[in-house]
Amino acid sequence: FGPRHIRAESSLLRAYNGGTRAAPFESLMVADIGDINVNLYDLKKSCKMIRNSFKEIVSTGCIPLTLGGDHTITYPILQTMAEKYGPVGLVHIDAHSDTSDIVLGEKICHGTPFRRCVDEGLLDCKRVVQIGLRGSTYEPDGYLWSREQ
């Protein structure tokens, strides 16, 4: 439900930033292209649907800024972006690093997308920033693997 609320709040944005006097809608082509269809009962099929949708989006020259949704969606999005541009940078805002190898027996799920992305060479780890990490982990040093990358 995050995207719906982000969309509702962003409708309150004004055309100018008073502090910087920037007018992003005058210098950039910005559009809300809506939600991507997914299959709520099949995560692997959803990943394929997301990849196909983003292939169509980036084929137009659009550089997507994606906000909200289940954490898993980042994996097929980054697969598509890296296919076109090579390893990409990332700003990830979340309480969890989402770098587990396996969660509840699954390699692809909400807690594993960035491990899969690193394993597949989709991310330029020198250009990855994770903001807001906190909370408990399953290991004594839950961020060791991330730091080693």
PDB file of C-alpha atoms in Angstrom:
ATOM      1  CA  PHE A   1       0.000   0.000   0.000  1.00  0.00           C
ATOM      2  CA  GLY A   2       3.069   2.232   0.181  1.00  0.00           C
ATOM      3  CA  PRO A   3       2.949   3.380  -3.463  1.00  0.00           C
ATOM      4  CA  ARG A   4      -0.676   4.494  -3.101  1.00  0.00           C
ATOM      5  CA  HIS A   5       0.167   6.650  -0.090  1.00  0.00           C
ATOM      6  CA  ILE A   6       3.336   8.055  -1.669  1.00  0.00           C
ATOM      7  CA  ARG A   7       1.263   9.014  -4.708  1.00  0.00           C
ATOM      8  CA  ALA A   8      -1.406  10.670  -2.540  1.00  0.00           C
ATOM      9  CA  GLU A   9       1.154  12.716  -0.584  1.00  0.00           C
ATOM     10  CA  SER A  10       3.173  13.704  -3.662  1.00  0.00           C
ATOM     11  CA  SER A  11       0.085  15.332  -5.161  1.00  0.00           C
ATOM     12  CA  LEU A  12       0.590  18.047  -2.545  1.00  0.00           C
ATOM     13  CA  LEU A  13       4.001  19.029  -3.967  1.00  0.00           C
ATOM     14  CA  ARG A  14       4.311  22.526  -5.335  1.00  0.00           C
ATOM     15  CA  ALA A  15       6.178  23.402  -8.508  1.00  0.00           C
ATOM     16  CA  TYR A  16       9.101  25.166  -6.776  1.00  0.00           C
ATOM     17  CA  ASN A  17      11.456  24.456  -3.894  1.00  0.00           C
ATOM     18  CA  GLY A  18      11.514  27.687  -1.890  1.00  0.00           C
ATOM     19  CA  GLY A  19      14.921  27.019  -0.334  1.00  0.00           C
ATOM     20  CA  THR A  20      16.794  26.171  -3.527  1.00  0.00           C
ATOM     21  CA  ARG A  21      14.476  27.841  -6.066  1.00  0.00           C
ATOM     22  CA  ALA A  22      14.680  24.604  -8.062  1.00  0.00           C
ATOM     23  CA  ALA A  23      11.816  23.794 -10.398  1.00  0.00           C
ATOM     24  CA  PRO A  24      12.289  20.100 -11.216  1.00  0.00           C
ATOM     25  CA  PHE A  25       9.128  19.867 -13.305  1.00  0.00           C
ATOM     26  CA  GLU A  26      10.461  22.603 -15.601  1.00  0.00           C
ATOM     27  CA  SER A  27      13.864  20.992 -16.215  1.00  0.00           C
ATOM     28  CA  LEU A  28      12.937  17.295 -16.128  1.00  0.00           C
ATOM     29  CA  MET A  29      10.265  15.191 -17.736  1.00  0.00           C
ATOM     30  CA  VAL A  30       8.596  13.635 -14.686  1.00  0.00           C
ATOM     31  CA  ALA A  31       5.658  11.251 -14.815  1.00  0.00           C
ATOM     32  CA  ASP A  32       3.885   8.836 -12.526  1.00  0.00           C
ATOM     33  CA  ILE A  33       3.461   5.745 -14.670  1.00  0.00           C
ATOM     34  CA  GLY A  34       1.349   3.954 -12.086  1.00  0.00           C
ATOM     35  CA  ASP A  35       1.629   0.556 -10.492  1.00  0.00           C
ATOM     36  CA  ILE A  36       3.189  -2.503 -12.105  1.00  0.00           C
ATOM     37  CA  ASN A  37       0.903  -5.532 -12.246  1.00  0.00           C
ATOM     38  CA  VAL A  38       1.999  -8.501 -10.144  1.00  0.00           C
ATOM     39  CA  ASN A  39       0.692 -11.963  -9.317  1.00  0.00           C
ATOM     40  CA  LEU A  40      -0.060 -11.928  -5.586  1.00  0.00           C
ATOM     41  CA  TYR A  41       0.091 -15.732  -5.429  1.00  0.00           C
ATOM     42  CA  ASP A  42       3.331 -16.409  -7.325  1.00  0.00           C
ATOM     43  CA  LEU A  43       6.453 -14.435  -6.403  1.00  0.00           C
ATOM     44  CA  LYS A  44       8.576 -15.834  -9.254  1.00  0.00           C
ATOM     45  CA  LYS A  45       5.890 -14.928 -11.779  1.00  0.00           C
ATOM     46  CA  SER A  46       5.657 -11.460 -10.212  1.00  0.00           C
ATOM     47  CA  CYS A  47       9.415 -11.005 -10.645  1.00  0.00           C
ATOM     48  CA  LYS A  48       9.081 -11.926 -14.324  1.00  0.00           C
ATOM     49  CA  MET A  49       6.165  -9.502 -14.758  1.00  0.00           C
ATOM     50  CA  ILE A  50       8.178  -6.715 -13.107  1.00  0.00           C
ATOM     51  CA  ARG A  51      11.225  -7.424 -15.312  1.00  0.00           C
ATOM     52  CA  ASN A  52       9.086  -7.325 -18.459  1.00  0.00           C
ATOM     53  CA  SER A  53       7.396  -4.074 -17.418  1.00  0.00           C
ATOM     54  CA  PHE A  54      10.696  -2.386 -16.596  1.00  0.00           C
ATOM     55  CA  LYS A  55      12.269  -3.557 -19.866  1.00  0.00           C
ATOM     56  CA  GLU A  56       9.483  -1.707 -21.640  1.00  0.00           C
ATOM     57  CA  ILE A  57       9.962   1.371 -19.432  1.00  0.00           C
ATOM     58  CA  VAL A  58      13.749   1.633 -19.870  1.00  0.00           C
ATOM     59  CA  SER A  59      13.512   0.895 -23.604  1.00  0.00           C
ATOM     60  CA  THR A  60      11.916   4.351 -23.991  1.00  0.00           C
ATOM     61  CA  GLY A  61      14.959   6.048 -22.429  1.00  0.00           C
ATOM     62  CA  CYS A  62      13.185   6.605 -19.129  1.00  0.00           C
ATOM     63  CA  ILE A  63      15.264   6.353 -15.962  1.00  0.00           C
ATOM     64  CA  PRO A  64      12.817   5.114 -13.345  1.00  0.00           C
ATOM     65  CA  LEU A  65      12.703   6.244  -9.743  1.00  0.00           C
ATOM     66  CA  THR A  66      10.829   3.491  -7.951  1.00  0.00           C
ATOM     67  CA  LEU A  67       9.273   4.043  -4.537  1.00  0.00           C
ATOM     68  CA  GLY A  68       7.348   1.665  -2.337  1.00  0.00           C
ATOM     69  CA  GLY A  69       6.252  -1.902  -2.695  1.00  0.00           C
ATOM     70  CA  ASP A  70       7.503  -5.174  -1.269  1.00  0.00           C
ATOM     71  CA  HIS A  71      11.283  -5.318  -0.906  1.00  0.00           C
ATOM     72  CA  THR A  72      11.482  -8.191  -3.393  1.00  0.00           C
ATOM     73  CA  ILE A  73      10.570  -5.893  -6.306  1.00  0.00           C
ATOM     74  CA  THR A  74      14.015  -4.322  -6.219  1.00  0.00           C
ATOM     75  CA  TYR A  75      15.630  -7.525  -7.484  1.00  0.00           C
ATOM     76  CA  PRO A  76      13.881  -7.767 -10.891  1.00  0.00           C
ATOM     77  CA  ILE A  77      14.081  -3.988 -11.315  1.00  0.00           C
ATOM     78  CA  LEU A  78      17.851  -4.025 -10.803  1.00  0.00           C
ATOM     79  CA  GLN A  79      18.179  -7.034 -13.125  1.00  0.00           C
ATOM     80  CA  THR A  80      16.576  -4.936 -15.850  1.00  0.00           C
ATOM     81  CA  MET A  81      18.593  -1.801 -15.094  1.00  0.00           C
ATOM     82  CA  ALA A  82      21.910  -3.702 -15.016  1.00  0.00           C
ATOM     83  CA  GLU A  83      21.039  -5.470 -18.260  1.00  0.00           C
ATOM     84  CA  LYS A  84      20.802  -2.072 -19.956  1.00  0.00           C
ATOM     85  CA  TYR A  85      23.401  -0.011 -18.045  1.00  0.00           C
ATOM     86  CA  GLY A  86      25.722  -2.504 -16.322  1.00  0.00           C
ATOM     87  CA  PRO A  87      26.152  -2.562 -12.527  1.00  0.00           C
ATOM     88  CA  VAL A  88      24.220   0.320 -10.972  1.00  0.00           C
ATOM     89  CA  GLY A  89      24.339   2.387  -7.793  1.00  0.00           C
ATOM     90  CA  LEU A  90      21.515   2.302  -5.280  1.00  0.00           C
ATOM     91  CA  VAL A  91      20.040   4.391  -2.483  1.00  0.00           C
ATOM     92  CA  HIS A  92      18.094   2.003  -0.252  1.00  0.00           C
ATOM     93  CA  ILE A  93      16.042   3.422   2.624  1.00  0.00           C
ATOM     94  CA  ASP A  94      14.937   0.723   5.040  1.00  0.00           C
ATOM     95  CA  ALA A  95      15.393  -0.601   8.569  1.00  0.00           C
ATOM     96  CA  HIS A  96      16.832  -3.873   7.232  1.00  0.00           C
ATOM     97  CA  SER A  97      19.702  -4.535   4.826  1.00  0.00           C
ATOM     98  CA  ASP A  98      17.808  -7.280   2.940  1.00  0.00           C
ATOM     99  CA  THR A  99      21.062  -9.177   2.369  1.00  0.00           C
ATOM    100  CA  SER A 100      20.129 -12.548   3.872  1.00  0.00           C
ATOM    101  CA  ASP A 101      21.062 -15.537   1.746  1.00  0.00           C
ATOM    102  CA  ILE A 102      17.957 -17.592   2.527  1.00  0.00           C
ATOM    103  CA  VAL A 103      14.777 -16.678   4.425  1.00  0.00           C
ATOM    104  CA  LEU A 104      12.290 -19.415   5.350  1.00  0.00           C
ATOM    105  CA  GLY A 105      13.909 -21.698   2.766  1.00  0.00           C
ATOM    106  CA  GLU A 106      13.631 -19.199  -0.099  1.00  0.00           C
ATOM    107  CA  LYS A 107      16.500 -17.495  -1.947  1.00  0.00           C
ATOM    108  CA  ILE A 108      14.192 -14.899  -3.520  1.00  0.00           C
ATOM    109  CA  CYS A 109      12.030 -13.034  -1.022  1.00  0.00           C
ATOM    110  CA  HIS A 110      11.719  -9.728   0.837  1.00  0.00           C
ATOM    111  CA  GLY A 111      14.847 -10.327   2.951  1.00  0.00           C
ATOM    112  CA  THR A 112      17.228 -11.410   0.165  1.00  0.00           C
ATOM    113  CA  PRO A 113      17.079  -9.036  -2.832  1.00  0.00           C
ATOM    114  CA  PHE A 114      20.404  -7.300  -2.328  1.00  0.00           C
ATOM    115  CA  ARG A 115      22.275 -10.571  -1.713  1.00  0.00           C
ATOM    116  CA  ARG A 116      20.925 -11.821  -5.054  1.00  0.00           C
ATOM    117  CA  CYS A 117      21.852  -8.520  -6.728  1.00  0.00           C
ATOM    118  CA  VAL A 118      25.439  -8.692  -5.458  1.00  0.00           C
ATOM    119  CA  ASP A 119      25.701 -12.397  -6.372  1.00  0.00           C
ATOM    120  CA  GLU A 120      24.634 -11.563  -9.944  1.00  0.00           C
ATOM    121  CA  GLY A 121      26.883  -8.490 -10.265  1.00  0.00           C
ATOM    122  CA  LEU A 122      23.934  -6.115 -10.679  1.00  0.00           C
ATOM    123  CA  LEU A 123      25.199  -3.557  -8.142  1.00  0.00           C
ATOM    124  CA  ASP A 124      28.301  -1.391  -8.095  1.00  0.00           C
ATOM    125  CA  CYS A 125      28.857  -1.821  -4.352  1.00  0.00           C
ATOM    126  CA  LYS A 126      30.989   1.336  -4.180  1.00  0.00           C
ATOM    127  CA  ARG A 127      27.849   3.279  -5.181  1.00  0.00           C
ATOM    128  CA  VAL A 128      25.388   1.645  -2.782  1.00  0.00           C
ATOM    129  CA  VAL A 129      24.087   3.492   0.269  1.00  0.00           C
ATOM    130  CA  GLN A 130      21.699   1.993   2.789  1.00  0.00           C
ATOM    131  CA  ILE A 131      19.979   4.499   5.065  1.00  0.00           C
ATOM    132  CA  GLY A 132      18.082   3.705   8.260  1.00  0.00           C
ATOM    133  CA  LEU A 133      19.504   0.279   9.110  1.00  0.00           C
ATOM    134  CA  ARG A 134      18.619  -0.728  12.644  1.00  0.00           C
ATOM    135  CA  GLY A 135      17.045  -3.462  14.717  1.00  0.00           C
ATOM    136  CA  SER A 136      17.950  -7.004  15.639  1.00  0.00           C
ATOM    137  CA  THR A 137      19.663  -9.589  13.436  1.00  0.00           C
ATOM    138  CA  TYR A 138      19.973 -13.370  13.384  1.00  0.00           C
ATOM    139  CA  GLU A 139      23.779 -13.312  13.667  1.00  0.00           C
ATOM    140  CA  PRO A 140      26.147 -11.564  16.111  1.00  0.00           C
ATOM    141  CA  ASP A 141      27.298  -9.274  13.275  1.00  0.00           C
ATOM    142  CA  GLY A 142      24.390  -9.090  10.872  1.00  0.00           C
ATOM    143  CA  TYR A 143      26.143  -6.570   8.605  1.00  0.00           C
ATOM    144  CA  LEU A 144      29.499  -8.359   8.206  1.00  0.00           C
ATOM    145  CA  TRP A 145      28.682  -9.735   4.746  1.00  0.00           C
ATOM    146  CA  SER A 146      27.512  -6.320   3.544  1.00  0.00           C
ATOM    147  CA  ARG A 147      30.671  -4.584   4.741  1.00  0.00           C
ATOM    148  CA  GLU A 148      32.855  -7.175   3.010  1.00  0.00           C
ATOM    149  CA  GLN A 149      31.263  -6.382  -0.339  1.00  0.00           C
TER     150      GLN A 149
END
